[in-house]
Amino acid sequence: MASPSREWAQVLPASIRATALISIRPIFYASSEDLALAAGLATEAFATYGKLAGKEKAHFLRHIASGIESIAGELVARAHRETALPEGRLKGELARTVNQLRLFAQVVEEGSW
């Protein structure tokens, strides 16, 4: 299954709870076909990922953690605008998430799971 490369037909505005404003960045509408395509791609990815060695899975999980950290400022700021949760709490949740990914990477790499 190939990756989708079409233009989005509908765009939904993202509301910002803290200020009741509309976000500059839109939220894209997904049709039933979009969801079916995403599910098919996920099924293919699962089959491929399941064949990887623990070391490769660990590298992938660490890469995800690094990717999240690389956009931490933008991610926390947007989550704060959309939810009005305190930035300190959101930073803590982000840190917990990346630390859990790295911890699981260690477990996957050594094979005890």
Short mmCIF file of N, CA, C and O in Angstrom, two decimals:
data_model
loop_
_atom_site.label_atom_id
_atom_site.label_comp_id
_atom_site.label_asym_id
_atom_site.label_seq_id
_atom_site.Cartn_x
_atom_site.Cartn_y
_atom_site.Cartn_z
N MET A 1 0.84 -1.16 0.00
CA MET A 1 0.00 0.00 0.00
C MET A 1 0.90 1.24 0.00
O MET A 1 1.80 1.35 0.81
N ALA A 2 0.65 2.15 -0.85
CA ALA A 2 1.46 3.36 -0.96
C ALA A 2 0.98 4.42 0.01
O ALA A 2 -0.16 4.43 0.42
N SER A 3 1.87 5.35 0.35
CA SER A 3 1.51 6.46 1.21
C SER A 3 0.59 7.42 0.45
O SER A 3 0.77 7.63 -0.74
N PRO A 4 -0.38 7.99 1.14
CA PRO A 4 -1.28 8.93 0.47
C PRO A 4 -0.54 10.21 0.12
O PRO A 4 0.33 10.65 0.83
N SER A 5 -0.89 10.80 -1.03
CA SER A 5 -0.25 12.05 -1.44
C SER A 5 -1.28 13.03 -1.99
O SER A 5 -0.97 13.85 -2.82
N ARG A 6 -2.50 12.92 -1.56
CA ARG A 6 -3.54 13.80 -2.09
C ARG A 6 -3.70 15.03 -1.20
O ARG A 6 -3.27 15.05 -0.07
N GLU A 7 -4.31 16.02 -1.76
CA GLU A 7 -4.63 17.22 -0.99
C GLU A 7 -5.81 16.90 -0.07
O GLU A 7 -6.70 16.15 -0.43
N TRP A 8 -5.84 17.48 1.09
CA TRP A 8 -6.95 17.26 2.00
C TRP A 8 -8.17 18.01 1.49
O TRP A 8 -8.11 19.17 1.15
N ALA A 9 -9.30 17.33 1.48
CA ALA A 9 -10.53 17.91 0.96
C ALA A 9 -11.16 18.88 1.95
O ALA A 9 -11.70 19.90 1.56
N GLN A 10 -11.10 18.56 3.21
CA GLN A 10 -11.72 19.41 4.21
C GLN A 10 -10.73 19.69 5.33
O GLN A 10 -9.94 18.83 5.70
N VAL A 11 -10.81 20.88 5.85
CA VAL A 11 -9.96 21.28 6.96
C VAL A 11 -10.86 21.81 8.07
O VAL A 11 -11.75 22.62 7.82
N LEU A 12 -10.64 21.34 9.28
CA LEU A 12 -11.42 21.80 10.41
C LEU A 12 -10.58 22.78 11.22
O LEU A 12 -9.39 22.55 11.43
N PRO A 13 -11.15 23.86 11.69
CA PRO A 13 -10.37 24.78 12.52
C PRO A 13 -10.12 24.16 13.89
O PRO A 13 -10.95 23.42 14.41
N ALA A 14 -8.98 24.44 14.45
CA ALA A 14 -8.65 23.95 15.78
C ALA A 14 -8.93 25.05 16.79
O ALA A 14 -8.39 26.14 16.68
N SER A 15 -9.80 24.79 17.73
CA SER A 15 -10.09 25.82 18.72
C SER A 15 -9.05 25.78 19.82
O SER A 15 -8.44 24.75 20.10
N ILE A 16 -8.85 26.91 20.42
CA ILE A 16 -7.89 27.04 21.51
C ILE A 16 -8.69 27.31 22.77
O ILE A 16 -9.25 28.38 22.95
N ARG A 17 -8.73 26.33 23.64
CA ARG A 17 -9.57 26.43 24.83
C ARG A 17 -9.17 27.60 25.74
O ARG A 17 -10.01 28.24 26.33
N ALA A 18 -7.89 27.84 25.87
CA ALA A 18 -7.43 28.87 26.80
C ALA A 18 -7.89 30.26 26.41
O ALA A 18 -8.11 31.10 27.26
N THR A 19 -8.07 30.51 25.11
CA THR A 19 -8.40 31.86 24.66
C THR A 19 -9.65 31.92 23.80
O THR A 19 -10.05 33.00 23.39
N ALA A 20 -10.26 30.79 23.48
CA ALA A 20 -11.43 30.71 22.60
C ALA A 20 -11.13 31.25 21.20
O ALA A 20 -12.02 31.67 20.49
N LEU A 21 -9.88 31.21 20.79
CA LEU A 21 -9.49 31.63 19.45
C LEU A 21 -9.39 30.42 18.54
O LEU A 21 -9.36 29.28 19.00
N ILE A 22 -9.27 30.67 17.27
CA ILE A 22 -9.06 29.60 16.30
C ILE A 22 -7.56 29.51 16.02
O ILE A 22 -6.89 30.51 15.78
N SER A 23 -7.03 28.32 16.05
CA SER A 23 -5.61 28.09 15.81
C SER A 23 -5.24 28.40 14.37
O SER A 23 -6.04 28.23 13.45
N ILE A 24 -4.02 28.83 14.18
CA ILE A 24 -3.49 29.08 12.83
C ILE A 24 -3.29 27.75 12.11
O ILE A 24 -3.51 27.64 10.92
N ARG A 25 -2.90 26.75 12.82
CA ARG A 25 -2.69 25.43 12.22
C ARG A 25 -4.00 24.66 12.21
O ARG A 25 -4.62 24.47 13.24
N PRO A 26 -4.41 24.18 11.05
CA PRO A 26 -5.69 23.48 10.96
C PRO A 26 -5.59 22.03 11.42
O PRO A 26 -4.50 21.47 11.55
N ILE A 27 -6.73 21.46 11.68
CA ILE A 27 -6.85 20.02 11.91
C ILE A 27 -7.51 19.47 10.66
O ILE A 27 -8.53 19.98 10.21
N PHE A 28 -6.94 18.44 10.09
CA PHE A 28 -7.44 17.91 8.84
C PHE A 28 -8.52 16.86 9.08
O PHE A 28 -8.41 16.03 9.98
N TYR A 29 -9.53 16.92 8.27
CA TYR A 29 -10.63 15.98 8.30
C TYR A 29 -10.18 14.67 7.64
O TYR A 29 -9.53 14.68 6.61
N ALA A 30 -10.51 13.56 8.24
CA ALA A 30 -10.20 12.25 7.66
C ALA A 30 -11.50 11.55 7.30
O ALA A 30 -12.39 11.40 8.13
N SER A 31 -11.59 11.12 6.06
CA SER A 31 -12.77 10.40 5.59
C SER A 31 -12.66 8.92 5.97
O SER A 31 -11.63 8.46 6.46
N SER A 32 -13.71 8.18 5.72
CA SER A 32 -13.67 6.73 5.96
C SER A 32 -12.58 6.08 5.13
O SER A 32 -11.91 5.15 5.59
N GLU A 33 -12.39 6.57 3.90
CA GLU A 33 -11.34 6.03 3.03
C GLU A 33 -9.95 6.33 3.61
O GLU A 33 -9.05 5.49 3.55
N ASP A 34 -9.78 7.53 4.15
CA ASP A 34 -8.51 7.89 4.79
C ASP A 34 -8.21 6.95 5.95
O ASP A 34 -7.08 6.48 6.12
N LEU A 35 -9.24 6.67 6.75
CA LEU A 35 -9.07 5.78 7.90
C LEU A 35 -8.74 4.36 7.45
O LEU A 35 -7.88 3.70 8.05
N ALA A 36 -9.40 3.90 6.40
CA ALA A 36 -9.12 2.56 5.89
C ALA A 36 -7.69 2.48 5.36
O ALA A 36 -6.99 1.48 5.59
N LEU A 37 -7.25 3.52 4.68
CA LEU A 37 -5.87 3.55 4.17
C LEU A 37 -4.88 3.54 5.33
O LEU A 37 -3.91 2.79 5.32
N ALA A 38 -5.14 4.35 6.35
CA ALA A 38 -4.26 4.40 7.52
C ALA A 38 -4.20 3.04 8.21
O ALA A 38 -3.12 2.58 8.61
N ALA A 39 -5.34 2.38 8.35
CA ALA A 39 -5.37 1.06 8.98
C ALA A 39 -4.59 0.05 8.15
O ALA A 39 -3.86 -0.79 8.70
N GLY A 40 -4.72 0.10 6.83
CA GLY A 40 -3.97 -0.80 5.95
C GLY A 40 -2.47 -0.57 6.06
O GLY A 40 -1.68 -1.52 6.11
N LEU A 41 -2.06 0.69 6.08
CA LEU A 41 -0.64 1.01 6.22
C LEU A 41 -0.11 0.56 7.58
O LEU A 41 1.02 0.06 7.69
N ALA A 42 -0.93 0.71 8.62
CA ALA A 42 -0.52 0.27 9.95
C ALA A 42 -0.36 -1.25 10.00
O ALA A 42 0.57 -1.77 10.63
N THR A 43 -1.25 -1.96 9.33
CA THR A 43 -1.15 -3.43 9.26
C THR A 43 0.14 -3.85 8.58
O THR A 43 0.85 -4.75 9.05
N GLU A 44 0.48 -3.18 7.47
CA GLU A 44 1.73 -3.47 6.77
C GLU A 44 2.94 -3.16 7.65
O GLU A 44 3.90 -3.94 7.71
N ALA A 45 2.89 -2.01 8.32
CA ALA A 45 4.00 -1.62 9.18
C ALA A 45 4.17 -2.61 10.33
O ALA A 45 5.30 -2.96 10.70
N PHE A 46 3.06 -3.09 10.89
CA PHE A 46 3.12 -4.05 11.98
C PHE A 46 3.81 -5.34 11.53
O PHE A 46 4.64 -5.89 12.25
N ALA A 47 3.50 -5.80 10.34
CA ALA A 47 4.11 -7.03 9.82
C ALA A 47 5.62 -6.84 9.66
O ALA A 47 6.41 -7.72 10.00
N THR A 48 6.02 -5.68 9.17
CA THR A 48 7.44 -5.40 8.98
C THR A 48 8.14 -5.23 10.33
O THR A 48 9.20 -5.80 10.58
N TYR A 49 7.55 -4.43 11.19
CA TYR A 49 8.13 -4.14 12.50
C TYR A 49 8.28 -5.41 13.33
O TYR A 49 9.27 -5.59 14.05
N GLY A 50 7.32 -6.31 13.23
CA GLY A 50 7.36 -7.55 13.99
C GLY A 50 8.54 -8.43 13.65
O GLY A 50 8.95 -9.27 14.46
N LYS A 51 9.12 -8.24 12.48
CA LYS A 51 10.27 -9.06 12.06
C LYS A 51 11.60 -8.46 12.48
O LYS A 51 12.64 -9.10 12.30
N LEU A 52 11.58 -7.25 13.02
CA LEU A 52 12.84 -6.60 13.39
C LEU A 52 13.43 -7.22 14.65
O LEU A 52 12.71 -7.67 15.54
N ALA A 53 14.74 -7.19 14.73
CA ALA A 53 15.44 -7.65 15.93
C ALA A 53 15.24 -6.62 17.04
O ALA A 53 14.92 -5.45 16.78
N GLY A 54 15.45 -7.04 18.27
CA GLY A 54 15.29 -6.15 19.42
C GLY A 54 16.12 -4.89 19.32
O GLY A 54 15.66 -3.80 19.67
N LYS A 55 17.33 -5.01 18.82
CA LYS A 55 18.21 -3.84 18.71
C LYS A 55 17.62 -2.82 17.72
O LYS A 55 17.69 -1.62 17.95
N GLU A 56 17.05 -3.30 16.64
CA GLU A 56 16.44 -2.41 15.65
C GLU A 56 15.17 -1.74 16.21
O GLU A 56 14.94 -0.55 15.97
N LYS A 57 14.38 -2.51 16.95
CA LYS A 57 13.19 -1.94 17.58
C LYS A 57 13.60 -0.88 18.60
O LYS A 57 12.96 0.18 18.70
N ALA A 58 14.64 -1.15 19.36
CA ALA A 58 15.12 -0.20 20.35
C ALA A 58 15.58 1.09 19.68
O ALA A 58 15.28 2.20 20.17
N HIS A 59 16.28 0.97 18.57
CA HIS A 59 16.72 2.15 17.83
C HIS A 59 15.52 2.97 17.38
O HIS A 59 15.51 4.20 17.48
N PHE A 60 14.49 2.30 16.88
CA PHE A 60 13.27 2.96 16.43
C PHE A 60 12.60 3.72 17.58
O PHE A 60 12.20 4.88 17.43
N LEU A 61 12.48 3.08 18.74
CA LEU A 61 11.85 3.72 19.89
C LEU A 61 12.65 4.93 20.36
O LEU A 61 12.08 5.97 20.70
N ARG A 62 13.97 4.82 20.36
CA ARG A 62 14.81 5.97 20.73
C ARG A 62 14.69 7.10 19.72
O ARG A 62 14.72 8.27 20.08
N HIS A 63 14.55 6.74 18.46
CA HIS A 63 14.36 7.74 17.41
C HIS A 63 13.04 8.50 17.62
O HIS A 63 12.99 9.72 17.44
N ILE A 64 12.00 7.79 17.99
CA ILE A 64 10.72 8.43 18.29
C ILE A 64 10.88 9.40 19.46
O ILE A 64 10.42 10.54 19.41
N ALA A 65 11.55 8.95 20.52
CA ALA A 65 11.77 9.79 21.70
C ALA A 65 12.53 11.06 21.31
O ALA A 65 12.16 12.17 21.72
N SER A 66 13.57 10.91 20.52
CA SER A 66 14.35 12.08 20.08
C SER A 66 13.51 13.01 19.22
O SER A 66 13.63 14.24 19.32
N GLY A 67 12.67 12.44 18.38
CA GLY A 67 11.80 13.25 17.54
C GLY A 67 10.82 14.07 18.37
O GLY A 67 10.58 15.25 18.08
N ILE A 68 10.27 13.46 19.39
CA ILE A 68 9.35 14.19 20.28
C ILE A 68 10.11 15.32 20.98
O ILE A 68 9.63 16.45 21.05
N GLU A 69 11.31 15.02 21.47
CA GLU A 69 12.10 16.05 22.13
C GLU A 69 12.47 17.19 21.19
O GLU A 69 12.54 18.35 21.62
N SER A 70 12.68 16.88 19.93
CA SER A 70 13.09 17.91 18.98
C SER A 70 11.99 18.94 18.71
O SER A 70 12.27 20.05 18.26
N ILE A 71 10.75 18.58 18.98
CA ILE A 71 9.64 19.52 18.81
C ILE A 71 8.96 19.83 20.14
O ILE A 71 7.82 20.29 20.16
N ALA A 72 9.65 19.60 21.23
CA ALA A 72 9.06 19.74 22.56
C ALA A 72 8.48 21.12 22.79
O ALA A 72 7.35 21.26 23.29
N GLY A 73 9.21 22.16 22.43
CA GLY A 73 8.73 23.51 22.67
C GLY A 73 7.42 23.79 21.95
O GLY A 73 6.46 24.30 22.53
N GLU A 74 7.38 23.43 20.67
CA GLU A 74 6.17 23.64 19.87
C GLU A 74 5.02 22.77 20.37
O GLU A 74 3.88 23.20 20.45
N LEU A 75 5.33 21.53 20.71
CA LEU A 75 4.32 20.60 21.16
C LEU A 75 3.69 21.05 22.48
O LEU A 75 2.46 21.07 22.63
N VAL A 76 4.53 21.45 23.43
CA VAL A 76 4.03 21.92 24.73
C VAL A 76 3.22 23.21 24.56
O VAL A 76 2.15 23.35 25.14
N ALA A 77 3.73 24.13 23.74
CA ALA A 77 3.02 25.39 23.54
C ALA A 77 1.64 25.16 22.92
O ALA A 77 0.64 25.75 23.35
N ARG A 78 1.58 24.28 21.92
CA ARG A 78 0.28 24.02 21.27
C ARG A 78 -0.67 23.30 22.23
O ARG A 78 -1.84 23.65 22.33
N ALA A 79 -0.17 22.31 22.94
CA ALA A 79 -1.02 21.59 23.89
C ALA A 79 -1.53 22.54 24.96
O ALA A 79 -2.70 22.45 25.38
N HIS A 80 -0.69 23.46 25.40
CA HIS A 80 -1.12 24.46 26.39
C HIS A 80 -2.23 25.35 25.83
O HIS A 80 -3.24 25.59 26.49
N ARG A 81 -2.04 25.82 24.60
CA ARG A 81 -3.06 26.68 23.97
C ARG A 81 -4.38 25.93 23.80
O ARG A 81 -5.45 26.49 23.98
N GLU A 82 -4.31 24.67 23.41
CA GLU A 82 -5.53 23.91 23.11
C GLU A 82 -6.24 23.39 24.35
O GLU A 82 -7.44 23.16 24.33
N THR A 83 -5.49 23.15 25.43
CA THR A 83 -6.09 22.52 26.61
C THR A 83 -6.13 23.41 27.84
O THR A 83 -6.85 23.11 28.79
N ALA A 84 -5.32 24.46 27.84
CA ALA A 84 -5.15 25.34 29.00
C ALA A 84 -4.50 24.63 30.18
O ALA A 84 -4.49 25.16 31.29
N LEU A 85 -3.94 23.46 29.95
CA LEU A 85 -3.17 22.80 31.01
C LEU A 85 -1.88 23.58 31.23
O LEU A 85 -1.32 24.14 30.28
N PRO A 86 -1.37 23.61 32.45
CA PRO A 86 -0.14 24.35 32.71
C PRO A 86 1.04 23.77 31.92
O PRO A 86 1.16 22.55 31.77
N GLU A 87 1.91 24.66 31.44
CA GLU A 87 3.05 24.20 30.66
C GLU A 87 3.95 23.27 31.47
O GLU A 87 4.50 22.31 30.93
N GLY A 88 4.08 23.52 32.76
CA GLY A 88 4.90 22.66 33.61
C GLY A 88 4.39 21.22 33.61
O GLY A 88 5.17 20.28 33.53
N ARG A 89 3.09 21.06 33.71
CA ARG A 89 2.50 19.71 33.67
C ARG A 89 2.75 19.05 32.32
O ARG A 89 3.09 17.87 32.24
N LEU A 90 2.57 19.83 31.24
CA LEU A 90 2.76 19.28 29.90
C LEU A 90 4.23 18.89 29.67
O LEU A 90 4.52 17.86 29.07
N LYS A 91 5.14 19.70 30.18
CA LYS A 91 6.57 19.35 30.06
C LYS A 91 6.87 18.07 30.83
O LYS A 91 7.65 17.24 30.37
N GLY A 92 6.24 17.92 31.99
CA GLY A 92 6.42 16.69 32.76
C GLY A 92 5.88 15.47 32.03
O GLY A 92 6.50 14.41 32.03
N GLU A 93 4.72 15.62 31.40
CA GLU A 93 4.14 14.52 30.63
C GLU A 93 5.02 14.17 29.44
O GLU A 93 5.20 12.99 29.12
N LEU A 94 5.57 15.18 28.79
CA LEU A 94 6.45 14.94 27.66
C LEU A 94 7.70 14.18 28.13
O LEU A 94 8.11 13.19 27.51
N ALA A 95 8.29 14.62 29.23
CA ALA A 95 9.48 13.95 29.77
C ALA A 95 9.16 12.51 30.15
O ALA A 95 9.95 11.59 29.87
N ARG A 96 8.00 12.30 30.78
CA ARG A 96 7.60 10.93 31.15
C ARG A 96 7.47 10.05 29.92
O ARG A 96 7.93 8.92 29.89
N THR A 97 6.87 10.59 28.88
CA THR A 97 6.66 9.82 27.65
C THR A 97 7.99 9.42 27.02
O THR A 97 8.20 8.25 26.67
N VAL A 98 8.90 10.38 26.85
CA VAL A 98 10.17 10.03 26.20
C VAL A 98 11.01 9.11 27.08
O VAL A 98 11.71 8.23 26.57
N ASN A 99 10.91 9.28 28.39
CA ASN A 99 11.64 8.38 29.29
C ASN A 99 11.08 6.96 29.23
O ASN A 99 11.82 5.98 29.27
N GLN A 100 9.76 6.83 29.12
CA GLN A 100 9.15 5.51 29.00
C GLN A 100 9.55 4.85 27.68
O GLN A 100 9.81 3.64 27.64
N LEU A 101 9.60 5.63 26.60
CA LEU A 101 10.05 5.07 25.32
C LEU A 101 11.48 4.55 25.43
O LEU A 101 11.80 3.47 24.93
N ARG A 102 12.33 5.31 26.07
CA ARG A 102 13.74 4.89 26.22
C ARG A 102 13.88 3.68 27.15
O ARG A 102 14.69 2.80 26.91
N LEU A 103 13.09 3.66 28.20
CA LEU A 103 13.11 2.50 29.09
C LEU A 103 12.64 1.25 28.36
O LEU A 103 13.28 0.19 28.45
N PHE A 104 11.57 1.37 27.61
CA PHE A 104 11.09 0.22 26.85
C PHE A 104 12.11 -0.19 25.80
O PHE A 104 12.30 -1.39 25.54
N ALA A 105 12.81 0.78 25.22
CA ALA A 105 13.87 0.46 24.25
C ALA A 105 14.95 -0.41 24.90
O ALA A 105 15.42 -1.37 24.29
N GLN A 106 15.31 -0.09 26.14
CA GLN A 106 16.31 -0.89 26.85
C GLN A 106 15.82 -2.33 27.05
O GLN A 106 16.56 -3.28 26.85
N VAL A 107 14.57 -2.45 27.45
CA VAL A 107 13.99 -3.78 27.70
C VAL A 107 13.91 -4.58 26.41
O VAL A 107 14.27 -5.76 26.37
N VAL A 108 13.47 -3.93 25.33
CA VAL A 108 13.37 -4.61 24.03
C VAL A 108 14.75 -5.03 23.54
O VAL A 108 14.92 -6.14 23.03
N GLU A 109 15.72 -4.17 23.75
CA GLU A 109 17.08 -4.45 23.28
C GLU A 109 17.69 -5.66 24.01
O GLU A 109 18.33 -6.50 23.40
N GLU A 110 17.46 -5.74 25.32
CA GLU A 110 18.04 -6.86 26.05
C GLU A 110 17.19 -8.11 26.00
O GLU A 110 17.65 -9.20 26.31
N GLY A 111 15.95 -7.98 25.56
CA GLY A 111 15.13 -9.15 25.26
C GLY A 111 14.35 -9.78 26.39
O GLY A 111 13.78 -10.85 26.22
N SER A 112 14.25 -9.15 27.55
CA SER A 112 13.57 -9.78 28.68
C SER A 112 12.05 -9.69 28.61
O SER A 112 11.37 -10.31 29.38
N TRP A 113 11.52 -8.97 27.69
CA TRP A 113 10.07 -8.79 27.62
C TRP A 113 9.45 -9.94 26.92
O TRP A 113 8.34 -10.27 26.95
#
